[in-house]
Coordinates of N, CA, C and O in Angstrom, one line a residue:
M1 N 1.4 -0.7 0.1 CA 0.0 0.4 -0.2 C 1.0 1.5 0.1 O 2.2 1.2 0.2
K2 N 1.0 2.5 -1.0 CA 0.7 3.9 -0.7 C 0.6 3.7 0.2 O -0.3 4.4 0.8
R3 N 2.2 4.8 1.0 CA 2.1 5.6 2.2 C 2.4 7.2 1.8 O 2.9 7.5 0.9
F4 N 0.9 7.8 2.7 CA 1.9 8.9 2.5 C 1.0 10.1 3.7 O 0.7 9.6 4.5
K5 N 1.7 10.8 3.5 CA 1.4 11.5 5.3 C -0.2 12.9 5.5 O -0.2 12.8 3.9
I6 N -0.4 12.3 6.4 CA -1.9 13.0 6.3 C -1.7 14.4 6.7 O -1.2 14.7 7.3
N7 N -2.2 14.2 5.6 CA -2.4 16.2 5.8 C -4.6 16.4 6.0 O -4.9 16.2 5.2
E8 N -4.3 16.8 7.5 CA -6.1 16.8 7.9 C -6.9 17.6 7.0 O -8.1 17.2 6.5
N9 N -6.4 18.7 6.5 CA -7.4 19.5 5.3 C -8.0 18.7 3.9 O -8.8 19.1 3.4
S10 N -7.2 18.0 4.0 CA -7.2 17.5 2.5 C -8.2 16.1 2.8 O -9.0 15.6 1.5
F11 N -8.4 15.5 3.7 CA -9.8 14.2 4.6 C -10.8 15.0 4.5 O -11.7 14.6 4.9
K12 N -11.1 16.4 4.9 CA -12.5 17.3 5.2 C -12.9 17.8 4.2 O -13.0 18.9 3.4
L13 N -13.8 16.8 3.3 CA -14.4 16.8 2.1 C -15.7 18.2 2.6 O -16.5 17.1 3.8
T14 N -16.1 19.0 1.7 CA -18.0 19.6 2.0 C -18.5 18.1 1.0 O -17.8 17.6 0.3
R15 N -20.0 18.5 1.3 CA -21.0 17.6 0.2 C -20.6 17.7 -1.2 O -20.4 16.5 -1.5
S16 N -20.2 18.5 -1.1 CA -20.0 19.2 -3.0 C -18.5 18.8 -3.4 O -18.6 18.6 -4.4
E17 N -17.5 19.0 -2.4 CA -16.6 18.0 -3.0 C -16.2 17.5 -2.8 O -15.7 16.4 -3.9
A18 N -17.3 16.6 -1.7 CA -17.3 15.3 -1.5 C -18.1 14.7 -3.6 O -17.6 13.1 -4.5
K19 N -18.9 15.2 -3.6 CA -19.8 15.1 -4.9 C -18.9 14.8 -5.9 O -18.8 13.3 -6.9
L20 N -18.1 16.1 -5.9 CA -17.5 15.9 -7.2 C -16.3 15.0 -7.1 O -15.7 14.6 -8.7
S21 N -15.8 14.5 -6.1 CA -14.4 13.8 -6.0 C -14.9 12.5 -6.9 O -14.3 11.9 -7.4
E22 N -16.2 12.1 -6.4 CA -17.1 10.9 -7.0 C -16.6 10.9 -8.2 O -16.6 9.8 -9.5
I23 N -17.2 11.8 -8.8 CA -17.3 12.0 -10.5 C -15.4 12.1 -11.2 O -15.9 11.1 -11.8
I24 N -15.4 12.9 -10.8 CA -13.7 12.6 -11.3 C -13.1 11.5 -11.1 O -12.9 10.6 -11.9
W25 N -12.9 10.6 -9.6 CA -12.9 8.7 -9.9 C -13.5 8.2 -10.6 O -12.5 7.3 -11.1
E26 N -14.7 8.4 -10.7 CA -15.4 7.8 -11.8 C -15.0 7.6 -13.0 O -15.0 6.6 -13.7
N27 N -14.8 9.0 -13.3 CA -13.9 8.9 -15.2 C -12.6 9.6 -15.1 O -12.6 9.5 -16.4
E28 N -11.5 9.9 -14.7 CA -10.3 10.3 -14.9 C -9.6 9.5 -15.6 O -10.1 8.1 -15.7
P29 N -9.1 9.7 -16.6 CA -8.4 11.3 -16.7 C -9.2 12.1 -17.8 O -10.0 10.8 -18.5
L30 N -10.3 13.5 -17.3 CA -11.6 13.3 -18.1 C -10.6 15.2 -18.5 O -10.3 16.0 -17.7
S31 N -11.2 15.4 -19.4 CA -11.1 17.1 -19.6 C -12.4 17.5 -19.0 O -13.4 17.1 -18.3
S32 N -11.8 19.0 -18.7 CA -12.5 19.6 -17.9 C -13.6 20.3 -18.0 O -14.7 20.4 -17.6
T33 N -13.9 20.5 -19.5 CA -15.2 20.5 -20.4 C -16.2 18.8 -19.8 O -17.3 19.1 -19.9
K34 N -15.8 18.1 -20.1 CA -16.8 16.8 -19.8 C -17.1 16.9 -18.2 O -17.9 16.5 -18.0
L35 N -15.8 17.4 -17.1 CA -16.3 17.4 -15.8 C -17.5 18.4 -15.9 O -18.5 18.5 -15.4
V36 N -17.4 19.5 -17.0 CA -18.7 20.5 -16.4 C -19.9 20.1 -16.7 O -20.5 19.8 -16.7
R37 N -20.1 19.1 -17.9 CA -20.8 18.5 -18.6 C -21.9 17.9 -17.4 O -22.7 17.6 -17.5
L38 N -20.1 16.7 -16.6 CA -21.4 15.8 -15.7 C -21.6 15.9 -14.7 O -23.2 16.4 -13.8
S39 N -21.3 17.1 -14.7 CA -21.7 18.3 -13.1 C -22.9 18.3 -13.1 O -24.0 18.8 -12.4
E40 N -23.5 19.1 -14.6 CA -24.5 19.9 -14.6 C -25.3 19.0 -15.0 O -26.4 18.6 -14.3
M41 N -25.4 17.1 -15.7 CA -26.2 16.3 -16.1 C -26.5 16.2 -14.3 O -27.5 16.0 -13.5
D42 N -25.5 15.7 -13.4 CA -25.8 14.7 -12.2 C -26.1 15.6 -10.4 O -27.1 15.5 -10.3
M43 N -25.7 17.1 -11.2 CA -26.0 17.7 -9.8 C -26.6 18.9 -10.2 O -26.9 20.0 -9.5
E44 N -27.0 19.1 -11.5 CA -27.7 20.6 -12.0 C -26.7 22.2 -11.4 O -27.1 23.1 -11.4
W45 N -25.0 21.5 -11.7 CA -24.3 22.7 -11.3 C -23.8 23.8 -12.6 O -24.0 23.4 -14.0
S46 N -23.7 24.7 -12.2 CA -23.0 25.8 -13.5 C -21.4 25.4 -13.5 O -20.9 25.0 -13.1
K47 N -21.1 25.7 -14.6 CA -19.6 25.6 -15.3 C -18.7 26.4 -13.6 O -17.7 25.4 -13.2
S48 N -19.2 27.6 -13.3 CA -18.0 28.6 -12.1 C -18.6 27.6 -10.9 O -17.4 27.2 -10.2
T49 N -19.4 27.2 -10.5 CA -19.1 25.9 -9.5 C -19.1 25.0 -9.2 O -17.4 24.8 -8.9
T50 N -18.7 24.2 -10.9 CA -17.9 23.3 -11.3 C -16.3 23.4 -10.8 O -15.4 23.0 -10.2
Y51 N -16.3 24.9 -11.1 CA -15.0 25.0 -11.7 C -14.1 25.7 -9.9 O -12.8 25.2 -9.8
T52 N -15.0 26.4 -9.2 CA -14.6 26.8 -8.0 C -14.4 25.7 -7.0 O -13.8 25.7 -6.4
V53 N -15.8 24.3 -7.3 CA -15.5 23.5 -6.2 C -13.8 22.0 -6.7 O -13.4 22.1 -5.5
L54 N -13.9 22.4 -8.0 CA -12.6 21.8 -8.7 C -10.9 22.2 -8.0 O -10.6 21.6 -7.6
K55 N -11.1 23.6 -7.9 CA -10.0 24.5 -7.4 C -9.5 23.9 -6.0 O -8.4 24.0 -6.1
K56 N -10.9 24.1 -5.0 CA -10.7 23.5 -3.7 C -9.9 22.5 -4.0 O -9.1 22.4 -2.8
L57 N -10.5 21.5 -4.6 CA -10.0 19.8 -4.4 C -8.7 19.9 -4.5 O -7.4 19.1 -4.5
C58 N -8.5 20.7 -5.9 CA -6.7 20.9 -6.3 C -5.7 21.4 -5.3 O -4.9 20.9 -4.9
E59 N -6.4 22.9 -4.4 CA -5.4 23.1 -3.5 C -5.2 22.2 -2.3 O -4.4 21.9 -1.7
K60 N -6.5 21.3 -2.2 CA -6.5 19.7 -1.7 C -4.9 18.8 -1.2 O -5.1 18.3 -0.6
G61 N -4.5 18.9 -2.7 CA -4.2 18.0 -3.2 C -4.4 16.6 -3.3 O -4.0 15.5 -3.3
I62 N -6.2 16.6 -4.0 CA -6.4 15.1 -3.8 C -6.2 15.2 -5.7 O -6.0 14.3 -6.7
F63 N -6.7 16.3 -5.9 CA -6.5 16.5 -8.3 C -6.0 17.6 -8.4 O -5.5 18.4 -8.2
R64 N -5.2 17.1 -9.8 CA -5.1 18.5 -10.6 C -5.5 18.8 -11.8 O -6.2 17.8 -12.5
N65 N -5.4 19.8 -12.5 CA -6.4 19.9 -13.5 C -4.9 21.0 -14.6 O -4.3 22.3 -14.1
E66 N -4.5 20.0 -14.9 CA -3.4 20.9 -16.0 C -3.4 20.4 -17.7 O -4.1 19.3 -18.0
R67 N -3.8 21.7 -17.9 CA -4.1 21.5 -19.8 C -5.2 20.9 -19.7 O -5.6 20.3 -21.2
A68 N -6.3 21.7 -19.1 CA -7.5 21.0 -19.5 C -7.8 19.7 -18.8 O -8.8 19.2 -19.5
I69 N -7.0 18.8 -18.5 CA -7.7 17.7 -17.9 C -7.1 17.4 -16.9 O -6.3 17.3 -15.7
V70 N -8.3 16.6 -15.9 CA -8.5 16.7 -14.6 C -8.2 15.1 -14.3 O -8.8 14.3 -14.9
S71 N -7.1 15.1 -13.3 CA -6.7 14.1 -12.8 C -6.7 13.5 -11.3 O -6.3 14.5 -10.4
A72 N -6.8 12.1 -10.5 CA -6.1 12.4 -9.4 C -5.2 12.2 -8.9 O -4.1 11.6 -9.8
L73 N -4.6 13.1 -7.8 CA -3.4 13.0 -7.2 C -3.1 11.9 -6.5 O -2.3 11.2 -5.7
I74 N -4.5 11.3 -5.9 CA -4.6 10.1 -4.6 C -5.4 9.2 -5.3 O -6.6 10.4 -5.6
T75 N -5.6 8.1 -5.4 CA -6.9 6.9 -5.6 C -8.3 7.1 -4.5 O -7.7 7.5 -3.4
R76 N -9.1 6.7 -4.6 CA -10.3 7.0 -3.7 C -9.7 6.2 -2.6 O -9.9 6.4 -1.5
D77 N -9.2 4.8 -3.1 CA -8.9 4.1 -1.5 C -7.8 4.7 -0.5 O -7.8 4.6 0.3
E78 N -7.0 5.4 -1.2 CA -6.0 6.2 -0.4 C -6.5 7.2 0.1 O -6.5 7.6 1.7
F79 N -7.7 8.0 -0.3 CA -8.0 9.3 -0.2 C -9.1 8.3 1.4 O -8.8 8.5 2.5
I80 N -9.9 7.2 0.8 CA -10.4 6.4 2.1 C -9.9 6.0 3.4 O -10.1 6.5 5.0
T81 N -8.5 5.7 3.5 CA -7.3 5.0 4.3 C -7.1 6.4 4.8 O -6.9 6.1 6.1
G82 N -6.3 7.6 4.7 CA -6.1 8.4 5.2 C -7.1 9.2 6.3 O -7.1 9.3 6.8
K83 N -8.3 9.1 5.4 CA -9.7 9.7 6.1 C -10.4 8.5 7.4 O -9.3 8.9 8.6
S84 N -9.6 7.7 7.1 CA -9.7 6.5 8.3 C -8.6 6.6 9.0 O -8.4 6.8 10.7
R85 N -7.8 6.8 9.2 CA -6.1 6.8 10.0 C -6.4 8.4 10.8 O -6.1 8.3 12.0
L86 N -6.7 9.1 10.2 CA -7.3 10.4 10.6 C -8.3 10.6 11.6 O -8.5 11.4 12.2
Y87 N -9.3 9.9 11.2 CA -10.3 9.5 12.4 C -9.7 8.9 14.0 O -10.0 9.3 14.3
V88 N -9.2 7.7 13.3 CA -8.2 6.9 14.5 C -7.4 8.1 15.1 O -7.3 8.2 16.4
K89 N -6.5 8.8 14.7 CA -6.1 9.9 15.2 C -6.7 10.6 16.3 O -6.3 11.1 16.8
N90 N -7.8 11.5 15.9 CA -8.3 12.6 16.0 C -9.6 11.9 17.2 O -9.5 12.2 18.5
T91 N -10.1 10.6 17.3 CA -11.2 10.2 18.5 C -10.2 9.3 19.1 O -10.9 9.0 20.1
F92 N -9.9 8.6 18.6 CA -9.1 7.2 19.5 C -7.7 7.5 19.8 O -6.7 6.8 19.9
D93 N -7.1 8.8 20.2 CA -5.6 9.1 20.2 C -4.6 8.1 19.3 O -3.2 8.0 19.7
G94 N -4.8 8.4 18.1 CA -4.0 7.2 17.2 C -3.8 5.5 17.5 O -3.2 4.8 16.8
S95 N -4.6 5.5 18.5 CA -5.1 3.8 18.7 C -5.5 3.2 18.0 O -6.6 3.0 18.5
L96 N -5.3 2.1 17.3 CA -5.3 1.3 16.8 C -6.4 0.3 17.3 O -7.9 0.4 17.4
S97 N -5.5 -0.1 18.9 CA -6.7 -1.1 19.3 C -7.6 -0.6 20.0 O -8.8 -1.5 20.3
R98 N -7.4 0.4 20.5 CA -8.8 1.1 21.4 C -10.0 1.8 19.9 O -11.1 1.3 20.6
F99 N -9.8 2.0 18.9 CA -10.8 1.8 18.0 C -11.3 0.3 17.8 O -12.8 0.2 17.4
L100 N -10.3 -0.4 17.6 CA -11.2 -1.9 17.2 C -12.1 -2.3 18.6 O -13.0 -3.0 18.3
V101 N -11.4 -2.2 19.5 CA -12.3 -2.4 20.6 C -13.6 -1.9 21.2 O -14.7 -2.0 21.4
S102 N -13.9 -0.6 20.6 CA -15.1 0.1 20.2 C -15.8 -0.5 19.6 O -17.1 -0.1 19.3
Y103 N -14.8 -0.2 18.2 CA -15.4 -0.9 16.7 C -16.7 -2.4 17.2 O -18.0 -2.4 17.2
F104 N -15.9 -3.3 17.9 CA -16.5 -5.1 17.9 C -17.3 -4.7 19.1 O -18.0 -5.3 19.6
G105 N -16.9 -3.8 20.2 CA -17.9 -3.7 21.2 C -18.0 -4.8 21.7 O -17.5 -6.0 22.5
D106 N -19.4 -5.8 21.7 CA -19.7 -6.9 22.8 C -19.9 -7.5 21.5 O -20.2 -8.4 21.5
D107 N -19.7 -7.4 20.6 CA -19.8 -8.3 18.9 C -18.6 -9.2 19.5 O -18.0 -9.0 19.6
R108 N -19.2 -10.6 19.0 CA -18.0 -11.7 18.7 C -17.8 -11.9 17.8 O -18.4 -11.7 16.4
L109 N -16.6 -12.5 17.5 CA -16.0 -12.4 15.8 C -15.8 -13.5 15.4 O -16.5 -14.8 16.2
T110 N -16.9 -14.0 14.4 CA -16.5 -15.4 13.5 C -14.9 -16.2 14.0 O -14.2 -15.1 13.6
A111 N -15.1 -17.3 13.9 CA -13.9 -18.2 13.2 C -13.2 -17.4 11.8 O -12.0 -17.0 12.1
E112 N -14.2 -17.3 10.9 CA -13.2 -16.9 9.7 C -12.8 -15.2 9.6 O -11.8 -14.9 9.5
Q113 N -13.7 -14.7 10.5 CA -13.2 -13.0 11.0 C -11.9 -12.9 11.5 O -10.9 -12.0 11.4
S114 N -11.7 -13.5 12.5 CA -10.9 -13.9 13.3 C -9.1 -13.6 12.5 O -8.4 -13.4 12.2
A115 N -9.8 -15.2 12.0 CA -8.4 -15.8 11.2 C -8.1 -14.7 10.6 O -6.9 -14.2 10.0
K116 N -8.8 -13.6 9.6 CA -8.6 -13.0 8.6 C -7.5 -11.7 9.3 O -7.0 -11.3 9.1
L117 N -8.4 -11.3 10.7 CA -7.6 -10.3 10.9 C -6.3 -10.9 11.9 O -5.7 -10.1 11.7
K118 N -6.0 -11.9 12.0 CA -4.9 -12.1 12.5 C -3.9 -12.2 10.9 O -2.6 -11.8 11.1
S119 N -4.1 -13.0 10.0 CA -3.3 -12.8 9.1 C -3.1 -11.5 8.5 O -1.7 -11.2 7.8
L120 N -4.6 -10.2 8.6 CA -4.0 -9.1 8.9 C -3.0 -8.6 9.6 O -2.0 -7.3 8.5
I121 N -2.8 -9.0 10.5 CA -2.3 -7.8 11.7 C -0.4 -9.0 11.0 O 0.2 -8.1 11.5
E122 N -0.7 -10.1 11.1 CA 0.9 -10.8 10.5 C 1.9 -9.6 9.3 O 2.5 -9.8 9.5
E123 N 0.5 -10.0 8.0 CA 1.2 -9.2 7.5 C 1.6 -7.8 7.1 O 2.2 -6.8 6.7
C124 N 1.1 -7.3 8.3 CA 1.4 -5.8 8.8 C 3.1 -5.3 9.9 O 3.2 -4.4 9.6
E125 N 2.8 -6.3 10.7 CA 3.9 -6.5 11.4 C 5.0 -6.0 11.1 O 5.7 -6.3 10.0
E126 N 6.2 -5.6 11.4 CA 7.5 -5.0 11.2 C 7.9 -6.3 11.4 O 8.5 -6.5 12.7
G127 N 9.2 -5.7 10.5 CA 10.0 -7.0 10.5 C 9.8 -8.8 10.0 O 10.1 -9.5 11.2
G128 N 8.3 -8.5 10.2 CA 7.5 -10.2 9.7 C 8.6 -11.0 8.8 O 8.0 -12.3 8.9
D129 N 9.0 -10.8 8.3 CA 9.2 -11.2 7.0 C 10.8 -11.2 7.0 O 11.7 -12.1 6.7
E130 N 11.6 -10.5 8.1 CA 13.3 -11.3 8.6 C 13.6 -12.4 9.2 O 12.9 -12.7 9.7

């Protein structure tokens, strides 16, 4: 998995930014003209609204608009990863174990879920293959 530094502002999107992000991720790379057309069809936005929201997303480092071609600087999955890590950082002082305890609460894991979690932990352990 590609690692990137969390910039808290990059992962806080308004509803409008989130909607436009989804359109871009689903269609990229795309011309800014096509993005305006899709925004108009999907959300009834004007050209200026689309460009204003796109500019904010580019300033956050999520997308770029070069030579009228819009493309992602980070994938949707990378965005979700960053947002999730930020949530754990801000809500559980960065403690993944506190998050998991809170997430599962009184729920019991199935044997399959437990095995999958153990496998994921082993894959992520430092020096696991050394």
